[in-house]
Amino acid sequence: MSKKKGQEEEKVLFGRPKNNVTIGLVGLPNVGKSSTFNLLGKLQVPAENYPFCTIDPAVTSVPVPDERFNHLVEAFKPKKEIQAVLAVTDIAGLVKGAAEGKGLGNAFLSNIAAVDAIFHVVRKFPGKKIEHVEGSIDPTRDLAIIRAELQKKDLERLKLALETETKKLRGGKKPDKKQELEIGALKKAITCLESGQDVRFLDWNSKEVYFLNTFNLLSAKPVVYLVNMSMKAYKEGKSAGKKNYKMG
């Protein structure tokens, strides 16, 4: 639909619009993903002290509290009440090199691709009894590791797509408008990722977003950051990391 003069273009968001939203718990091994999953879903999936305790993803539905829903139910007294739920997936821990297949990385990355958003869990609590795969507690470093692995996987897919599109133009063939848009969007996204930025932080027009949505990019998914720390450290207001972490 064409927009009227002076009317702002409707902003198109990354993702796949649907009624049921899914979110995945992502992070390094032994940071508390399965424990968080158990807390959210009131379940008891294994949460042991060794890497890759979780291999096959577990899924639970968590009710989403909404005062508006409660008000409507009270006002109209429907025969059936269907509350909004969030499907939460407990995804196995990623490690450095996951994009190259380390630690069953490709399988775990495909599980992340299947969800709409990410709960990124990092560990701040100390404890020698619960080993850390990197040998020390540093949430800032851990954030960077996971972010880099997701970006590498996106780069791999986008570079392959750009190579495919470029091959279509061999022999001096000029690109049409659609090809120009797609090649431009691919190059822009690749440059963004190579600079260490997530795709979701860049400015995109609606046509670029529609095209890039076909790749279901990991770095385009919205992220909620969860810091697993002790109640004492939280009350004392201790920093979650050793240094500030730039998201954009």
PDB file of C-alpha atoms in Angstrom:
ATOM      1  CA  MET A   1       0.000   0.000   0.000  1.00  0.00           C
ATOM      2  CA  SER A   2       1.419   3.362  -1.012  1.00  0.00           C
ATOM      3  CA  LYS A   3       1.947   5.899   1.734  1.00  0.00           C
ATOM      4  CA  LYS A   4       0.456   9.395   1.613  1.00  0.00           C
ATOM      5  CA  LYS A   5       2.666  12.415   1.220  1.00  0.00           C
ATOM      6  CA  GLY A   6       4.218  13.393   4.533  1.00  0.00           C
ATOM      7  CA  GLN A   7       3.239  10.100   6.137  1.00  0.00           C
ATOM      8  CA  GLU A   8       6.062   8.207   7.809  1.00  0.00           C
ATOM      9  CA  GLU A   9       6.907   4.763   6.493  1.00  0.00           C
ATOM     10  CA  GLU A  10       5.582   1.999   8.751  1.00  0.00           C
ATOM     11  CA  LYS A  11       8.493   0.423  10.599  1.00  0.00           C
ATOM     12  CA  VAL A  12       8.862  -3.266   9.861  1.00  0.00           C
ATOM     13  CA  LEU A  13      10.457  -5.334  12.612  1.00  0.00           C
ATOM     14  CA  PHE A  14      12.757  -8.301  12.375  1.00  0.00           C
ATOM     15  CA  GLY A  15      11.157 -11.648  13.128  1.00  0.00           C
ATOM     16  CA  ARG A  16       8.226 -13.812  12.137  1.00  0.00           C
ATOM     17  CA  PRO A  17       4.895 -12.347  13.328  1.00  0.00           C
ATOM     18  CA  LYS A  18       2.668 -14.987  14.948  1.00  0.00           C
ATOM     19  CA  ASN A  19       0.364 -15.480  17.896  1.00  0.00           C
ATOM     20  CA  ASN A  20       2.583 -17.810  19.929  1.00  0.00           C
ATOM     21  CA  VAL A  21       5.929 -16.278  20.911  1.00  0.00           C
ATOM     22  CA  THR A  22       8.889 -18.529  21.700  1.00  0.00           C
ATOM     23  CA  ILE A  23      12.033 -17.529  23.577  1.00  0.00           C
ATOM     24  CA  GLY A  24      15.200 -19.566  24.117  1.00  0.00           C
ATOM     25  CA  LEU A  25      17.550 -19.626  27.109  1.00  0.00           C
ATOM     26  CA  VAL A  26      21.040 -19.164  25.657  1.00  0.00           C
ATOM     27  CA  GLY A  27      24.500 -18.956  27.218  1.00  0.00           C
ATOM     28  CA  LEU A  28      27.692 -20.829  28.019  1.00  0.00           C
ATOM     29  CA  PRO A  29      27.480 -24.183  29.871  1.00  0.00           C
ATOM     30  CA  ASN A  30      27.002 -24.089  33.655  1.00  0.00           C
ATOM     31  CA  VAL A  31      25.686 -20.516  33.886  1.00  0.00           C
ATOM     32  CA  GLY A  32      22.228 -21.500  35.198  1.00  0.00           C
ATOM     33  CA  LYS A  33      20.070 -21.821  32.077  1.00  0.00           C
ATOM     34  CA  SER A  34      18.350 -25.042  33.147  1.00  0.00           C
ATOM     35  CA  SER A  35      17.891 -23.725  36.693  1.00  0.00           C
ATOM     36  CA  THR A  36      16.264 -20.593  35.254  1.00  0.00           C
ATOM     37  CA  PHE A  37      14.098 -22.807  33.032  1.00  0.00           C
ATOM     38  CA  ASN A  38      12.977 -24.832  36.058  1.00  0.00           C
ATOM     39  CA  LEU A  39      12.170 -21.628  37.939  1.00  0.00           C
ATOM     40  CA  LEU A  40      10.113 -20.183  35.073  1.00  0.00           C
ATOM     41  CA  GLY A  41       8.226 -23.370  34.285  1.00  0.00           C
ATOM     42  CA  LYS A  42       8.114 -24.871  37.802  1.00  0.00           C
ATOM     43  CA  LEU A  43       9.748 -27.990  36.363  1.00  0.00           C
ATOM     44  CA  GLN A  44      12.687 -30.234  37.177  1.00  0.00           C
ATOM     45  CA  VAL A  45      14.814 -30.753  34.062  1.00  0.00           C
ATOM     46  CA  PRO A  46      18.391 -31.911  34.802  1.00  0.00           C
ATOM     47  CA  ALA A  47      20.696 -29.079  35.936  1.00  0.00           C
ATOM     48  CA  GLU A  48      23.955 -30.842  36.697  1.00  0.00           C
ATOM     49  CA  ASN A  49      27.501 -29.563  37.243  1.00  0.00           C
ATOM     50  CA  TYR A  50      29.052 -30.567  33.932  1.00  0.00           C
ATOM     51  CA  PRO A  51      29.055 -29.072  30.409  1.00  0.00           C
ATOM     52  CA  PHE A  52      26.286 -30.160  28.019  1.00  0.00           C
ATOM     53  CA  CYS A  53      24.053 -31.559  30.760  1.00  0.00           C
ATOM     54  CA  THR A  54      21.296 -30.357  28.407  1.00  0.00           C
ATOM     55  CA  ILE A  55      21.484 -31.684  24.844  1.00  0.00           C
ATOM     56  CA  ASP A  56      17.921 -32.013  23.580  1.00  0.00           C
ATOM     57  CA  PRO A  57      16.014 -28.765  24.147  1.00  0.00           C
ATOM     58  CA  ALA A  58      13.190 -28.800  26.711  1.00  0.00           C
ATOM     59  CA  VAL A  59      10.129 -26.586  26.227  1.00  0.00           C
ATOM     60  CA  THR A  60       7.594 -25.200  28.693  1.00  0.00           C
ATOM     61  CA  SER A  61       4.746 -22.698  28.480  1.00  0.00           C
ATOM     62  CA  VAL A  62       4.825 -19.841  30.988  1.00  0.00           C
ATOM     63  CA  PRO A  63       1.628 -17.805  31.583  1.00  0.00           C
ATOM     64  CA  VAL A  64       2.002 -14.083  30.911  1.00  0.00           C
ATOM     65  CA  PRO A  65       0.280 -11.989  33.630  1.00  0.00           C
ATOM     66  CA  ASP A  66      -1.902  -9.233  32.178  1.00  0.00           C
ATOM     67  CA  GLU A  67      -4.240  -7.033  34.220  1.00  0.00           C
ATOM     68  CA  ARG A  68      -6.154  -6.157  31.047  1.00  0.00           C
ATOM     69  CA  PHE A  69      -6.959  -9.830  30.498  1.00  0.00           C
ATOM     70  CA  ASN A  70      -8.153 -10.199  34.090  1.00  0.00           C
ATOM     71  CA  HIS A  71     -10.335  -7.100  33.712  1.00  0.00           C
ATOM     72  CA  LEU A  72     -11.961  -8.423  30.517  1.00  0.00           C
ATOM     73  CA  VAL A  73     -12.610 -11.834  32.078  1.00  0.00           C
ATOM     74  CA  GLU A  74     -14.228 -10.206  35.104  1.00  0.00           C
ATOM     75  CA  ALA A  75     -16.313  -7.881  32.943  1.00  0.00           C
ATOM     76  CA  PHE A  76     -17.579 -10.358  30.312  1.00  0.00           C
ATOM     77  CA  LYS A  77     -17.460 -13.702  32.200  1.00  0.00           C
ATOM     78  CA  PRO A  78     -16.490 -15.813  29.144  1.00  0.00           C
ATOM     79  CA  LYS A  79     -17.161 -19.573  29.149  1.00  0.00           C
ATOM     80  CA  LYS A  80     -13.543 -20.218  28.245  1.00  0.00           C
ATOM     81  CA  GLU A  81     -10.418 -18.303  29.301  1.00  0.00           C
ATOM     82  CA  ILE A  82      -7.268 -18.573  27.173  1.00  0.00           C
ATOM     83  CA  GLN A  83      -4.422 -16.665  28.791  1.00  0.00           C
ATOM     84  CA  ALA A  84      -1.385 -15.528  26.813  1.00  0.00           C
ATOM     85  CA  VAL A  85       1.631 -17.806  27.268  1.00  0.00           C
ATOM     86  CA  LEU A  86       5.313 -17.587  26.447  1.00  0.00           C
ATOM     87  CA  ALA A  87       6.942 -20.784  25.187  1.00  0.00           C
ATOM     88  CA  VAL A  88      10.403 -21.025  26.787  1.00  0.00           C
ATOM     89  CA  THR A  89      13.068 -23.380  25.394  1.00  0.00           C
ATOM     90  CA  ASP A  90      16.072 -24.548  27.403  1.00  0.00           C
ATOM     91  CA  ILE A  91      18.888 -24.672  24.823  1.00  0.00           C
ATOM     92  CA  ALA A  92      22.174 -26.463  25.483  1.00  0.00           C
ATOM     93  CA  GLY A  93      25.222 -24.354  26.340  1.00  0.00           C
ATOM     94  CA  LEU A  94      27.267 -22.876  23.526  1.00  0.00           C
ATOM     95  CA  VAL A  95      31.065 -22.721  23.637  1.00  0.00           C
ATOM     96  CA  LYS A  96      33.703 -20.721  21.819  1.00  0.00           C
ATOM     97  CA  GLY A  97      33.907 -22.155  18.295  1.00  0.00           C
ATOM     98  CA  ALA A  98      30.249 -23.251  18.182  1.00  0.00           C
ATOM     99  CA  ALA A  99      29.813 -21.672  14.747  1.00  0.00           C
ATOM    100  CA  GLU A 100      32.507 -24.049  13.475  1.00  0.00           C
ATOM    101  CA  GLY A 101      30.747 -27.029  15.058  1.00  0.00           C
ATOM    102  CA  LYS A 102      32.559 -27.282  18.419  1.00  0.00           C
ATOM    103  CA  GLY A 103      30.526 -28.693  21.297  1.00  0.00           C
ATOM    104  CA  LEU A 104      27.714 -29.811  18.965  1.00  0.00           C
ATOM    105  CA  GLY A 105      27.480 -26.130  18.126  1.00  0.00           C
ATOM    106  CA  ASN A 106      25.640 -26.405  14.815  1.00  0.00           C
ATOM    107  CA  ALA A 107      22.802 -28.384  16.391  1.00  0.00           C
ATOM    108  CA  PHE A 108      22.491 -25.902  19.254  1.00  0.00           C
ATOM    109  CA  LEU A 109      22.578 -22.897  16.906  1.00  0.00           C
ATOM    110  CA  SER A 110      19.720 -24.406  14.907  1.00  0.00           C
ATOM    111  CA  ASN A 111      17.715 -24.570  18.145  1.00  0.00           C
ATOM    112  CA  ILE A 112      18.301 -20.829  18.608  1.00  0.00           C
ATOM    113  CA  ALA A 113      17.166 -20.196  15.032  1.00  0.00           C
ATOM    114  CA  ALA A 114      13.841 -21.856  15.885  1.00  0.00           C
ATOM    115  CA  VAL A 115      12.874 -19.328  18.590  1.00  0.00           C
ATOM    116  CA  ASP A 116      11.627 -15.750  18.207  1.00  0.00           C
ATOM    117  CA  ALA A 117      13.731 -14.144  20.936  1.00  0.00           C
ATOM    118  CA  ILE A 118      16.592 -14.898  23.323  1.00  0.00           C
ATOM    119  CA  PHE A 119      17.035 -14.954  27.103  1.00  0.00           C
ATOM    120  CA  HIS A 120      20.838 -14.556  27.291  1.00  0.00           C
ATOM    121  CA  VAL A 121      21.949 -15.934  30.669  1.00  0.00           C
ATOM    122  CA  VAL A 122      25.340 -14.988  32.127  1.00  0.00           C
ATOM    123  CA  ARG A 123      26.876 -16.096  35.403  1.00  0.00           C
ATOM    124  CA  LYS A 124      28.073 -13.725  38.124  1.00  0.00           C
ATOM    125  CA  PHE A 125      27.951 -16.021  41.141  1.00  0.00           C
ATOM    126  CA  PRO A 126      31.277 -17.522  42.278  1.00  0.00           C
ATOM    127  CA  GLY A 127      31.823 -21.130  43.326  1.00  0.00           C
ATOM    128  CA  LYS A 128      34.543 -23.685  42.669  1.00  0.00           C
ATOM    129  CA  LYS A 129      32.058 -26.549  42.937  1.00  0.00           C
ATOM    130  CA  ILE A 130      30.342 -25.404  39.724  1.00  0.00           C
ATOM    131  CA  GLU A 131      33.038 -25.263  37.079  1.00  0.00           C
ATOM    132  CA  HIS A 132      33.103 -22.596  34.377  1.00  0.00           C
ATOM    133  CA  VAL A 133      34.166 -23.682  30.887  1.00  0.00           C
ATOM    134  CA  GLU A 134      36.404 -20.601  30.566  1.00  0.00           C
ATOM    135  CA  GLY A 135      38.043 -21.183  33.948  1.00  0.00           C
ATOM    136  CA  SER A 136      36.922 -17.925  35.593  1.00  0.00           C
ATOM    137  CA  ILE A 137      33.834 -15.785  36.233  1.00  0.00           C
ATOM    138  CA  ASP A 138      33.573 -12.862  33.793  1.00  0.00           C
ATOM    139  CA  PRO A 139      30.053 -12.062  32.488  1.00  0.00           C
ATOM    140  CA  THR A 140      31.372  -9.427  30.068  1.00  0.00           C
ATOM    141  CA  ARG A 141      33.657 -11.942  28.388  1.00  0.00           C
ATOM    142  CA  ASP A 142      30.881 -14.536  28.306  1.00  0.00           C
ATOM    143  CA  LEU A 143      28.495 -12.090  26.615  1.00  0.00           C
ATOM    144  CA  ALA A 144      31.098 -11.377  23.955  1.00  0.00           C
ATOM    145  CA  ILE A 145      31.719 -15.097  23.303  1.00  0.00           C
ATOM    146  CA  ILE A 146      28.067 -15.948  22.676  1.00  0.00           C
ATOM    147  CA  ARG A 147      27.454 -12.800  20.658  1.00  0.00           C
ATOM    148  CA  ALA A 148      30.467 -13.546  18.449  1.00  0.00           C
ATOM    149  CA  GLU A 149      29.288 -17.119  17.785  1.00  0.00           C
ATOM    150  CA  LEU A 150      25.820 -15.941  16.714  1.00  0.00           C
ATOM    151  CA  GLN A 151      27.364 -13.304  14.465  1.00  0.00           C
ATOM    152  CA  LYS A 152      29.743 -15.831  12.865  1.00  0.00           C
ATOM    153  CA  LYS A 153      26.830 -18.101  11.970  1.00  0.00           C
ATOM    154  CA  ASP A 154      24.941 -15.196  10.408  1.00  0.00           C
ATOM    155  CA  LEU A 155      28.050 -14.120   8.481  1.00  0.00           C
ATOM    156  CA  GLU A 156      28.484 -17.609   7.092  1.00  0.00           C
ATOM    157  CA  ARG A 157      24.925 -17.650   5.715  1.00  0.00           C
ATOM    158  CA  LEU A 158      24.968 -14.102   4.370  1.00  0.00           C
ATOM    159  CA  LYS A 159      28.311 -14.487   2.598  1.00  0.00           C
ATOM    160  CA  LEU A 160      27.054 -17.639   0.906  1.00  0.00           C
ATOM    161  CA  ALA A 161      23.890 -15.801  -0.171  1.00  0.00           C
ATOM    162  CA  LEU A 162      25.917 -12.885  -1.530  1.00  0.00           C
ATOM    163  CA  GLU A 163      28.122 -15.272  -3.479  1.00  0.00           C
ATOM    164  CA  THR A 164      25.016 -16.896  -4.994  1.00  0.00           C
ATOM    165  CA  GLU A 165      23.518 -13.550  -5.999  1.00  0.00           C
ATOM    166  CA  THR A 166      26.814 -12.346  -7.458  1.00  0.00           C
ATOM    167  CA  LYS A 167      27.096 -15.462  -9.639  1.00  0.00           C
ATOM    168  CA  LYS A 168      23.764 -14.568 -11.253  1.00  0.00           C
ATOM    169  CA  LEU A 169      25.327 -11.363 -12.595  1.00  0.00           C
ATOM    170  CA  ARG A 170      28.297 -12.924 -14.368  1.00  0.00           C
ATOM    171  CA  GLY A 171      28.954 -11.931 -17.934  1.00  0.00           C
ATOM    172  CA  GLY A 172      28.216  -8.259 -17.371  1.00  0.00           C
ATOM    173  CA  LYS A 173      24.532  -8.802 -16.607  1.00  0.00           C
ATOM    174  CA  LYS A 174      23.031  -5.795 -14.863  1.00  0.00           C
ATOM    175  CA  PRO A 175      21.005  -6.354 -11.700  1.00  0.00           C
ATOM    176  CA  ASP A 176      17.339  -5.418 -11.646  1.00  0.00           C
ATOM    177  CA  LYS A 177      15.882  -3.312  -8.811  1.00  0.00           C
ATOM    178  CA  LYS A 178      15.100  -6.355  -6.678  1.00  0.00           C
ATOM    179  CA  GLN A 179      18.628  -7.726  -7.054  1.00  0.00           C
ATOM    180  CA  GLU A 180      20.138  -4.317  -6.292  1.00  0.00           C
ATOM    181  CA  LEU A 181      18.124  -4.126  -3.084  1.00  0.00           C
ATOM    182  CA  GLU A 182      19.030  -7.650  -1.990  1.00  0.00           C
ATOM    183  CA  ILE A 183      22.735  -7.375  -2.806  1.00  0.00           C
ATOM    184  CA  GLY A 184      22.870  -4.004  -1.060  1.00  0.00           C
ATOM    185  CA  ALA A 185      21.151  -5.399   2.041  1.00  0.00           C
ATOM    186  CA  LEU A 186      23.496  -8.405   2.114  1.00  0.00           C
ATOM    187  CA  LYS A 187      26.603  -6.224   1.854  1.00  0.00           C
ATOM    188  CA  LYS A 188      25.285  -3.856   4.520  1.00  0.00           C
ATOM    189  CA  ALA A 189      24.529  -6.737   6.914  1.00  0.00           C
ATOM    190  CA  ILE A 190      27.916  -8.370   6.286  1.00  0.00           C
ATOM    191  CA  THR A 191      29.749  -5.097   6.961  1.00  0.00           C
ATOM    192  CA  CYS A 192      27.696  -4.661  10.143  1.00  0.00           C
ATOM    193  CA  LEU A 193      28.551  -8.138  11.447  1.00  0.00           C
ATOM    194  CA  GLU A 194      32.216  -7.904  10.490  1.00  0.00           C
ATOM    195  CA  SER A 195      32.430  -4.733  12.589  1.00  0.00           C
ATOM    196  CA  GLY A 196      31.094  -6.676  15.593  1.00  0.00           C
ATOM    197  CA  GLN A 197      27.588  -5.193  15.570  1.00  0.00           C
ATOM    198  CA  ASP A 198      24.353  -7.147  15.753  1.00  0.00           C
ATOM    199  CA  VAL A 199      22.061  -6.710  12.745  1.00  0.00           C
ATOM    200  CA  ARG A 200      19.166  -5.563  14.949  1.00  0.00           C
ATOM    201  CA  PHE A 201      21.033  -2.393  15.992  1.00  0.00           C
ATOM    202  CA  LEU A 202      21.395  -0.989  12.463  1.00  0.00           C
ATOM    203  CA  ASP A 203      18.887   1.244  10.681  1.00  0.00           C
ATOM    204  CA  TRP A 204      17.004  -0.648   7.963  1.00  0.00           C
ATOM    205  CA  ASN A 205      14.156   0.254   5.649  1.00  0.00           C
ATOM    206  CA  SER A 206      11.099  -1.985   5.386  1.00  0.00           C
ATOM    207  CA  LYS A 207      12.164  -3.683   2.133  1.00  0.00           C
ATOM    208  CA  GLU A 208      15.570  -4.567   3.574  1.00  0.00           C
ATOM    209  CA  VAL A 209      13.942  -6.035   6.687  1.00  0.00           C
ATOM    210  CA  TYR A 210      11.474  -8.084   4.641  1.00  0.00           C
ATOM    211  CA  PHE A 211      14.372  -9.540   2.668  1.00  0.00           C
ATOM    212  CA  LEU A 212      16.679 -10.191   5.639  1.00  0.00           C
ATOM    213  CA  ASN A 213      13.809 -11.834   7.534  1.00  0.00           C
ATOM    214  CA  THR A 214      14.039 -14.700   5.038  1.00  0.00           C
ATOM    215  CA  PHE A 215      17.382 -15.630   6.657  1.00  0.00           C
ATOM    216  CA  ASN A 216      16.002 -15.710  10.218  1.00  0.00           C
ATOM    217  CA  LEU A 217      19.244 -14.127  11.464  1.00  0.00           C
ATOM    218  CA  LEU A 218      20.356 -14.963  14.994  1.00  0.00           C
ATOM    219  CA  SER A 219      21.766 -11.469  15.564  1.00  0.00           C
ATOM    220  CA  ALA A 220      18.442  -9.905  14.542  1.00  0.00           C
ATOM    221  CA  LYS A 221      16.474 -11.542  17.346  1.00  0.00           C
ATOM    222  CA  PRO A 222      15.493  -9.411  20.359  1.00  0.00           C
ATOM    223  CA  VAL A 223      17.492 -10.249  23.495  1.00  0.00           C
ATOM    224  CA  VAL A 224      16.737 -10.044  27.218  1.00  0.00           C
ATOM    225  CA  TYR A 225      19.877 -10.292  29.384  1.00  0.00           C
ATOM    226  CA  LEU A 226      19.634 -12.259  32.636  1.00  0.00           C
ATOM    227  CA  VAL A 227      22.479 -12.050  35.167  1.00  0.00           C
ATOM    228  CA  ASN A 228      22.617 -15.067  37.497  1.00  0.00           C
ATOM    229  CA  MET A 229      23.966 -13.710  40.766  1.00  0.00           C
ATOM    230  CA  SER A 230      23.468 -14.213  44.504  1.00  0.00           C
ATOM    231  CA  MET A 231      20.826 -12.252  46.410  1.00  0.00           C
ATOM    232  CA  LYS A 232      23.600 -10.817  48.602  1.00  0.00           C
ATOM    233  CA  ALA A 233      25.520  -9.464  45.584  1.00  0.00           C
ATOM    234  CA  TYR A 234      22.287  -8.055  44.156  1.00  0.00           C
ATOM    235  CA  LYS A 235      21.389  -6.246  47.375  1.00  0.00           C
ATOM    236  CA  GLU A 236      24.901  -4.850  47.659  1.00  0.00           C
ATOM    237  CA  GLY A 237      24.600  -3.520  44.116  1.00  0.00           C
ATOM    238  CA  LYS A 238      27.742  -5.219  42.876  1.00  0.00           C
ATOM    239  CA  SER A 239      28.510  -4.830  39.189  1.00  0.00           C
ATOM    240  CA  ALA A 240      27.560  -7.718  36.879  1.00  0.00           C
ATOM    241  CA  GLY A 241      30.838  -7.495  35.000  1.00  0.00           C
ATOM    242  CA  LYS A 242      34.395  -6.226  35.236  1.00  0.00           C
ATOM    243  CA  LYS A 243      33.866  -3.619  32.559  1.00  0.00           C
ATOM    244  CA  ASN A 244      31.108  -1.956  30.603  1.00  0.00           C
ATOM    245  CA  TYR A 245      29.838  -3.969  27.644  1.00  0.00           C
ATOM    246  CA  LYS A 246      28.818  -2.080  24.525  1.00  0.00           C
ATOM    247  CA  MET A 247      25.714  -3.616  22.975  1.00  0.00           C
ATOM    248  CA  GLY A 248      25.484  -1.644  19.741  1.00  0.00           C
TER     249      GLY A 248
END
